[in-house]
PDB file of C-alpha atoms in Angstrom:
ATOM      1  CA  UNK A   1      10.553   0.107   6.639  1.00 85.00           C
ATOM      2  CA  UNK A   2      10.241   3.058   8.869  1.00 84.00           C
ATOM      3  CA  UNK A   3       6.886   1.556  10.408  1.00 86.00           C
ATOM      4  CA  UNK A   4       7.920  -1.366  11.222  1.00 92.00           C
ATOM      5  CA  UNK A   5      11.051  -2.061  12.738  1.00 94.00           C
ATOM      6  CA  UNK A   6      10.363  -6.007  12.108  1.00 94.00           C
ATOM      7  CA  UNK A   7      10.582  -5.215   8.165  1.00 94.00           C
ATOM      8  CA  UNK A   8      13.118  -2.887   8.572  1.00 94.00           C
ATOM      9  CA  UNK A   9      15.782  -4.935  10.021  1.00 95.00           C
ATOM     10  CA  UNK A  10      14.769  -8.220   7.795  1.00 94.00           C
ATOM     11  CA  UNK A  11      15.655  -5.645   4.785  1.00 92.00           C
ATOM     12  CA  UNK A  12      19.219  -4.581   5.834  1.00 93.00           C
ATOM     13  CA  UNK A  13      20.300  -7.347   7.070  1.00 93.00           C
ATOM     14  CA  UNK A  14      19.211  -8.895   3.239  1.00 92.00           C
ATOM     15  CA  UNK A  15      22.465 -10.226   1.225  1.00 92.00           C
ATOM     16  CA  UNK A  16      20.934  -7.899  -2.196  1.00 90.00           C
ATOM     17  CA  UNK A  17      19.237  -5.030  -2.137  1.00 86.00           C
ATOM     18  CA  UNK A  18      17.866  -4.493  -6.104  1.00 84.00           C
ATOM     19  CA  UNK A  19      16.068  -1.118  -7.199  1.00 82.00           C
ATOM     20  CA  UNK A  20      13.223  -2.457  -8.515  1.00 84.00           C
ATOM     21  CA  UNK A  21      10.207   0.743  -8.556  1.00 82.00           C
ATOM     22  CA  UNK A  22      11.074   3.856 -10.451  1.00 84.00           C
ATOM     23  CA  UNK A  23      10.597   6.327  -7.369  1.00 87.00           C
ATOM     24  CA  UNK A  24      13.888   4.753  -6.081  1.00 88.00           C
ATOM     25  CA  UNK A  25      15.790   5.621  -8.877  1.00 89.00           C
ATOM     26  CA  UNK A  26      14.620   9.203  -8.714  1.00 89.00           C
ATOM     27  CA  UNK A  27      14.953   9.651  -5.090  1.00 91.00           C
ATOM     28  CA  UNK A  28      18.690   8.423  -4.928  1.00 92.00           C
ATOM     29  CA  UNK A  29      19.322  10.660  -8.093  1.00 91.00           C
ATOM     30  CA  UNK A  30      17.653  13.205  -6.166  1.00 89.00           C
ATOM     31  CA  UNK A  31      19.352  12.932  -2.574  1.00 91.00           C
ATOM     32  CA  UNK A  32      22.483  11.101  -3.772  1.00 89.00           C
ATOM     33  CA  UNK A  33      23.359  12.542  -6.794  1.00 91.00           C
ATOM     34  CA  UNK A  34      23.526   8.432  -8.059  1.00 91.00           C
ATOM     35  CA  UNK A  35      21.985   6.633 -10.993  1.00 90.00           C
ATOM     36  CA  UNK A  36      20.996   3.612  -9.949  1.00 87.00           C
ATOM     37  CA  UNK A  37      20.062   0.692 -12.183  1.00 86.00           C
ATOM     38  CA  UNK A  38      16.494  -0.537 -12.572  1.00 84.00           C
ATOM     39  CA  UNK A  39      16.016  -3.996 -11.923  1.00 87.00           C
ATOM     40  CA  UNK A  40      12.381  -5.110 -11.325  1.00 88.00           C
ATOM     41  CA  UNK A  41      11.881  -8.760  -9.993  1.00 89.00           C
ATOM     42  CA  UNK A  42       9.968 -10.030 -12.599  1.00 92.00           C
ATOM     43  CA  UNK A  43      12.970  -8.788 -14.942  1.00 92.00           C
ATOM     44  CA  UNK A  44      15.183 -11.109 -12.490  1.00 94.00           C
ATOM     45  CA  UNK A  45      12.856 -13.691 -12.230  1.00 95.00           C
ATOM     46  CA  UNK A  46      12.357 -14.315 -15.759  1.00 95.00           C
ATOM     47  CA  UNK A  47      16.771 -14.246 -16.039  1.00 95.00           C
ATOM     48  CA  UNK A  48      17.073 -16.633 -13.346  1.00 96.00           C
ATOM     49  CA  UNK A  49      14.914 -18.854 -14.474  1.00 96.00           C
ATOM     50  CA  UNK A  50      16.769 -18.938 -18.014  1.00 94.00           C
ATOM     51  CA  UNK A  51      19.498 -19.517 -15.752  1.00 93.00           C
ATOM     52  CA  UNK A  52      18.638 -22.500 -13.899  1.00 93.00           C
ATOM     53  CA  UNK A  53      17.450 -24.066 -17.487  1.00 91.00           C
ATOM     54  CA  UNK A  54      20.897 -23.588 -18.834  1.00 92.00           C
ATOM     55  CA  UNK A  55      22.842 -24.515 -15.158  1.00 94.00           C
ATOM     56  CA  UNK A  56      21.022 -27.589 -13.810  1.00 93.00           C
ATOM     57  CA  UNK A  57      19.551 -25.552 -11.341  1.00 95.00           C
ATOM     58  CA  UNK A  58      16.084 -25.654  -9.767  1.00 97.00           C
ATOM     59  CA  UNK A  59      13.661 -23.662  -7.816  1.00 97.00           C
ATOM     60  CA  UNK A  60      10.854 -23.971  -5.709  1.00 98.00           C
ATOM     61  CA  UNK A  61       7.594 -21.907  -5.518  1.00 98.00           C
ATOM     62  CA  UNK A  62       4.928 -19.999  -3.121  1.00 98.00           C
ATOM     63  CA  UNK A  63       2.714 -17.913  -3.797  1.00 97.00           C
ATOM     64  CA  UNK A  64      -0.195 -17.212  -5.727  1.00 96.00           C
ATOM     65  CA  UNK A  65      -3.562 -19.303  -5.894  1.00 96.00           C
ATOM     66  CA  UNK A  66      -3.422 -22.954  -6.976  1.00 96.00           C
ATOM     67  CA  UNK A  67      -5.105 -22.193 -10.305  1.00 96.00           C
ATOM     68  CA  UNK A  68      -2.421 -19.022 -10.764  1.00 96.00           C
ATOM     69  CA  UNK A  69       0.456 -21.635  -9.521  1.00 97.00           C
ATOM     70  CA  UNK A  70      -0.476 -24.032 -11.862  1.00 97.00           C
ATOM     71  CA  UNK A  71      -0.403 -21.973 -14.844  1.00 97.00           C
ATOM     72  CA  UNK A  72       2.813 -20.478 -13.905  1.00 97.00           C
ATOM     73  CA  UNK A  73       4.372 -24.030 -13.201  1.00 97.00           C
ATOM     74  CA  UNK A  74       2.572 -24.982 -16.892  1.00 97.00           C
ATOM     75  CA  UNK A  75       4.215 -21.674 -18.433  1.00 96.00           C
ATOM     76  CA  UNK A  76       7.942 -22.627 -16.745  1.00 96.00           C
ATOM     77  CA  UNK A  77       7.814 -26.397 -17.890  1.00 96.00           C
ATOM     78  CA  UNK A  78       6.726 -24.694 -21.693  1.00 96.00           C
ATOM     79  CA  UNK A  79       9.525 -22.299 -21.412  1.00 95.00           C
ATOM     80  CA  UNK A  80      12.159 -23.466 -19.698  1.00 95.00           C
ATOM     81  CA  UNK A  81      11.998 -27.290 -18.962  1.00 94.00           C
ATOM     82  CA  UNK A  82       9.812 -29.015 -16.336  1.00 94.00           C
ATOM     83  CA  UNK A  83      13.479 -29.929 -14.354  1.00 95.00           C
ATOM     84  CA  UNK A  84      13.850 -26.114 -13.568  1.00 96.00           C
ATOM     85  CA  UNK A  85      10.813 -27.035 -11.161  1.00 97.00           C
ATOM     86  CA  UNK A  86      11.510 -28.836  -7.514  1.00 97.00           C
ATOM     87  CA  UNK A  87       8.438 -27.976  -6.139  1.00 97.00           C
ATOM     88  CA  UNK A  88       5.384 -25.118  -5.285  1.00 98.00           C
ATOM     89  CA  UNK A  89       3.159 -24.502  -2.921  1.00 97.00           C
ATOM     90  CA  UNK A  90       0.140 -21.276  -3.037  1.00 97.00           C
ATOM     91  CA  UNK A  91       0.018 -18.851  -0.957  1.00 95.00           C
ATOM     92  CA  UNK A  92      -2.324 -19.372   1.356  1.00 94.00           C
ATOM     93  CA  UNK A  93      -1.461 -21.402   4.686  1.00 94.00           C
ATOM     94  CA  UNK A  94      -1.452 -21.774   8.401  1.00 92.00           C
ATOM     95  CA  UNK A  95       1.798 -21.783  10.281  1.00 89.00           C
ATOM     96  CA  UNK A  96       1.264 -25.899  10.333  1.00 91.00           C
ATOM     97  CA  UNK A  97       1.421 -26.009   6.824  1.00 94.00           C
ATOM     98  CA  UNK A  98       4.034 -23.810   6.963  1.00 95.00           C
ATOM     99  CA  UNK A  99       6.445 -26.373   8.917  1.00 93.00           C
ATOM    100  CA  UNK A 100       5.405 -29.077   6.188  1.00 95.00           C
ATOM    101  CA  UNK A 101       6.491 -26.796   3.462  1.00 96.00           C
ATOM    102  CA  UNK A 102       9.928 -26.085   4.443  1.00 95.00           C
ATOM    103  CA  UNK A 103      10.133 -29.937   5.052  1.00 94.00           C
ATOM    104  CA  UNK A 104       9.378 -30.352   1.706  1.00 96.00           C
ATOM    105  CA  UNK A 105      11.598 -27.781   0.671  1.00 95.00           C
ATOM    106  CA  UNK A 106      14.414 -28.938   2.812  1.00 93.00           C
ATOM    107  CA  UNK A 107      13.813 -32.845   1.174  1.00 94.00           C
ATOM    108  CA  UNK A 108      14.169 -31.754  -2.272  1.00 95.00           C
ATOM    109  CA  UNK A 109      17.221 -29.214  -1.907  1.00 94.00           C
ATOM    110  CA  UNK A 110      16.362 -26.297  -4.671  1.00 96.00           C
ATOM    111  CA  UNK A 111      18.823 -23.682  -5.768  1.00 96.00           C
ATOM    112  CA  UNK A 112      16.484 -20.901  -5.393  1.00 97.00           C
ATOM    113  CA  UNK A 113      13.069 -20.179  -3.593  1.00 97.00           C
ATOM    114  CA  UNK A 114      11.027 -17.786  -5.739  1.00 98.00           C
ATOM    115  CA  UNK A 115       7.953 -16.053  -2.881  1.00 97.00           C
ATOM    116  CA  UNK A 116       5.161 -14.370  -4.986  1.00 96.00           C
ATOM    117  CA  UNK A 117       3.500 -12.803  -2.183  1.00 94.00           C
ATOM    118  CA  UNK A 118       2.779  -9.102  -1.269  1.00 90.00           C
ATOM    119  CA  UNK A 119       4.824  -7.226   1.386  1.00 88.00           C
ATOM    120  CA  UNK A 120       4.996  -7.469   4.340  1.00 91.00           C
ATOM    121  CA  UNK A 121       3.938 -11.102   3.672  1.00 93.00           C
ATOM    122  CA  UNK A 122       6.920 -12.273   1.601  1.00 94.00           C
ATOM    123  CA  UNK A 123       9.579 -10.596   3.574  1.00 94.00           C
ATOM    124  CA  UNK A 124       8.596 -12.461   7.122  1.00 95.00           C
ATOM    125  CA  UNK A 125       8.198 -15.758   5.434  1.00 95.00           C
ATOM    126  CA  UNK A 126      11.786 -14.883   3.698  1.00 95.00           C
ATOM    127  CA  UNK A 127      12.792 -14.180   6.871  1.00 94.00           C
ATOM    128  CA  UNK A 128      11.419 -17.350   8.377  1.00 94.00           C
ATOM    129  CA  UNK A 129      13.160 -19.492   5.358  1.00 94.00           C
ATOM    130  CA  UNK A 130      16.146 -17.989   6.082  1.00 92.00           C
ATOM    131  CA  UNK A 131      16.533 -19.406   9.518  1.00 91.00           C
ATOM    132  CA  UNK A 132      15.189 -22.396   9.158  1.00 90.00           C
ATOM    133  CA  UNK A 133      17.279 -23.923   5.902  1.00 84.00           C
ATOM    134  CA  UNK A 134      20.630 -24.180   6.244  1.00 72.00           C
ATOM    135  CA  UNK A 135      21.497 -25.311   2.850  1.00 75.00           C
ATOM    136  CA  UNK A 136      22.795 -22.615   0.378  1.00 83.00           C
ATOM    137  CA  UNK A 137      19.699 -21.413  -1.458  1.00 93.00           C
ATOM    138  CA  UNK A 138      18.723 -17.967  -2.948  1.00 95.00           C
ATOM    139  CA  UNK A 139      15.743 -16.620  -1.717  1.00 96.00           C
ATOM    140  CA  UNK A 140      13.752 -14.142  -3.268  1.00 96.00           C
ATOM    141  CA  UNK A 141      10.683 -12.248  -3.455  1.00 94.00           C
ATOM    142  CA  UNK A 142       9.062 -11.567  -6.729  1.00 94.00           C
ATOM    143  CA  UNK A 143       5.840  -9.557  -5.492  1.00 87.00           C
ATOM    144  CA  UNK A 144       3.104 -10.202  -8.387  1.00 90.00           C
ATOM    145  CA  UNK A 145       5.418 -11.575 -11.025  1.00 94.00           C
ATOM    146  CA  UNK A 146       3.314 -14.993 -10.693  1.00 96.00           C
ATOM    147  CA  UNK A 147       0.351 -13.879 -11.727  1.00 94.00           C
ATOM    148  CA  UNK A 148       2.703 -12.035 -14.379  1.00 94.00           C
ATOM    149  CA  UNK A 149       4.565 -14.642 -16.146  1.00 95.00           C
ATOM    150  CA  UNK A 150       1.470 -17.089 -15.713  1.00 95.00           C
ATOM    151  CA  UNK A 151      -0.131 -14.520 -17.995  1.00 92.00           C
ATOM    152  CA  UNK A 152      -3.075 -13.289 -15.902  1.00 91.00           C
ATOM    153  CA  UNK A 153      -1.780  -9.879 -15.085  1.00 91.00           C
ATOM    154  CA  UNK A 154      -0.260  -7.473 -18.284  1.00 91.00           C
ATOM    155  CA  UNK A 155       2.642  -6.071 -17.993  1.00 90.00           C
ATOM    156  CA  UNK A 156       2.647  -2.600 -18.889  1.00 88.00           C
ATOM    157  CA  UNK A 157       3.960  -2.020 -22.624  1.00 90.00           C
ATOM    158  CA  UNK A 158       8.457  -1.050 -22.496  1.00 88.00           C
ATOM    159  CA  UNK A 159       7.762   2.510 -23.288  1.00 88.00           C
ATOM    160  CA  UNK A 160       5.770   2.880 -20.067  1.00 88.00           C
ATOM    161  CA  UNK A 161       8.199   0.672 -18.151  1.00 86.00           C
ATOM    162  CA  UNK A 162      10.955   3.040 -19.414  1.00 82.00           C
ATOM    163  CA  UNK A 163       9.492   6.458 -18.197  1.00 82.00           C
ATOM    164  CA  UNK A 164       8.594   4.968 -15.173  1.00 81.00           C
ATOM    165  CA  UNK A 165       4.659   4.727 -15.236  1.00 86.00           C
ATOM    166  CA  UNK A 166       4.250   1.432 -14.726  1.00 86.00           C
ATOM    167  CA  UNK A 167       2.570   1.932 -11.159  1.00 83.00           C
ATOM    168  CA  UNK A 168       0.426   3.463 -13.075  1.00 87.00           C
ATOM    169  CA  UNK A 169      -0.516   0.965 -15.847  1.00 88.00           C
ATOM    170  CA  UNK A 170      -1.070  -1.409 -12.735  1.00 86.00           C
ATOM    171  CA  UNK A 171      -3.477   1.106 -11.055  1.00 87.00           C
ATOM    172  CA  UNK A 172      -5.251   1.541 -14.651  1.00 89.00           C
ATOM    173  CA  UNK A 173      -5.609  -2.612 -14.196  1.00 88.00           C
ATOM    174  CA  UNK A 174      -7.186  -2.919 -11.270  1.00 86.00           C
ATOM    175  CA  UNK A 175      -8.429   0.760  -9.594  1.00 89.00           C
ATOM    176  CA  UNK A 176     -10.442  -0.829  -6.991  1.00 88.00           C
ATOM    177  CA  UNK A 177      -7.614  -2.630  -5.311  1.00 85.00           C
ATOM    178  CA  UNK A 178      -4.408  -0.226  -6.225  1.00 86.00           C
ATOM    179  CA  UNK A 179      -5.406   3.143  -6.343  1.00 86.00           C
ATOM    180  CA  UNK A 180      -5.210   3.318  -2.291  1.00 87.00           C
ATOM    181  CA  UNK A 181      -1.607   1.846  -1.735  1.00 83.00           C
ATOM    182  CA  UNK A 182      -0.226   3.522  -4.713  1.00 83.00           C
ATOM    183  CA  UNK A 183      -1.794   6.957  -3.897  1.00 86.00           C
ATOM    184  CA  UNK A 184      -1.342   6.960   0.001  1.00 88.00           C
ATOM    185  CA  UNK A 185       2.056   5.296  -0.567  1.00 87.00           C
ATOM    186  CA  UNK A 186       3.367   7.462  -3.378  1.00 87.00           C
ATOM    187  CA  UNK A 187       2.643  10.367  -1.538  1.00 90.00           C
ATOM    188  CA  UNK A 188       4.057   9.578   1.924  1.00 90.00           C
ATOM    189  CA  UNK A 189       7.455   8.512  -0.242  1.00 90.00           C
ATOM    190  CA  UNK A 190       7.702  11.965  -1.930  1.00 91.00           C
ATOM    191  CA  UNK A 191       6.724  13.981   1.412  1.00 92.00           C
ATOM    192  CA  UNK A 192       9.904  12.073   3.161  1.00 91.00           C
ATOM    193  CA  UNK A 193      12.003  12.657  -0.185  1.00 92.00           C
ATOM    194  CA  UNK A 194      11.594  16.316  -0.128  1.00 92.00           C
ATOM    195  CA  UNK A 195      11.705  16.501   3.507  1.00 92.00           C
ATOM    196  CA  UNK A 196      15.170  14.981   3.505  1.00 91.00           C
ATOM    197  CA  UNK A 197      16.128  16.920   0.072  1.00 89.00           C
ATOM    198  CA  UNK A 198      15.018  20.306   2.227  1.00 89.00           C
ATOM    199  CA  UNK A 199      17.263  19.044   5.362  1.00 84.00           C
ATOM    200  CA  UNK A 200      19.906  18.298   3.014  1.00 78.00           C
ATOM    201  CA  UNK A 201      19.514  21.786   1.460  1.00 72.00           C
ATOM    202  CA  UNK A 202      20.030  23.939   4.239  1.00 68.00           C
TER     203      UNK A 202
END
């Protein structure tokens, strides 16, 4: 958020704000003497799905690869009825495609839009959604819960989730992709948390 302006204002001007990594937690216990509540999308994800199986409601996905998508949509019709899904689309497309898709998603009216996609990715296409369908939808980003629920990534076991590790767990999954962005990014986070904890201080 503080490198790009672009992300930064498509963030606060969001309708829900939810604390979903563990260094957020700490850092607003730190500077704000608040405990915040976890809630990790693929936590959320997983509820509002239930959700729209028990309400009528239905969603739409993008994200993911088609063979990731598919097993997702095949895990969603298994778990919570093949009605919960108004359509999908992967991840990977053009700004052409990217008109058709909101016409599709426009056509078949869903109650939520579900964007497994990595940042900054999911938050300009949010972004993008949000002005161009004016029907009352809830759009959210879910990051790698996809490839999650689908059952191609593990989830890191509750007692890791619970101490906040799982970064960790994911880096132990795949080292060759992670260990940059989690290592570079942890550490610019706590430099800017102490930072503002020593400003605060004096």
């Amino acid at each position: 958020m503080e490198d790009d302006p672009k992300i930064y204002e498509i963030i606060r001007s969001s309708d829900m704000i939810n604390a979903d990594g563990a260094s957020l937690i700490f850092a607003a216990l730190a500077l704000k003497r608040v405990v915040l509540p976890r809630v990790t999308g693929c936590d959320l994800f997983s509820h509002l799905l239930r959700h729209s199986s028990s309400k009528k409601r239905r969603a739409y996905f993008i994200g993911a690869t088609d063979f990731v998508l598919s097993e997702l949509l095949a895990y969603i019709s298994s778990e919570f009825g093949s009605e919960v899904v108004a359509g999908a689309h992967n991840g990977y497309f053009d700004e052409c495609e990217e008109k058709n898709i909101f016409r599709d998603i426009s056509r078949v009216k869903p109650d939520f839009i579900f964007i497994g996609m990595p940042s900054p990715q999911k938050e300009f296409i949010a972004q993008r959604l949000r002005e161009s369908i004016h029907d009352t939808v809830v759009i959210m980003g879910v990051g790698g819960s996809f490839d999650v629920l689908s059952g191609h990534v593990k989830r890191a076991p509750i007692f890791v989730q619970k101490v906040g590790m799982e970064w960790l767990y994911r880096i132990y999954q795949e080292p060759k992709r992670l260990w940059k962005r989690y290592f570079f990014g942890n550490l610019t986070f706590v430099k800017r948390v102490l930072s503002d904890l020593v400003g605060r201080t004096r």
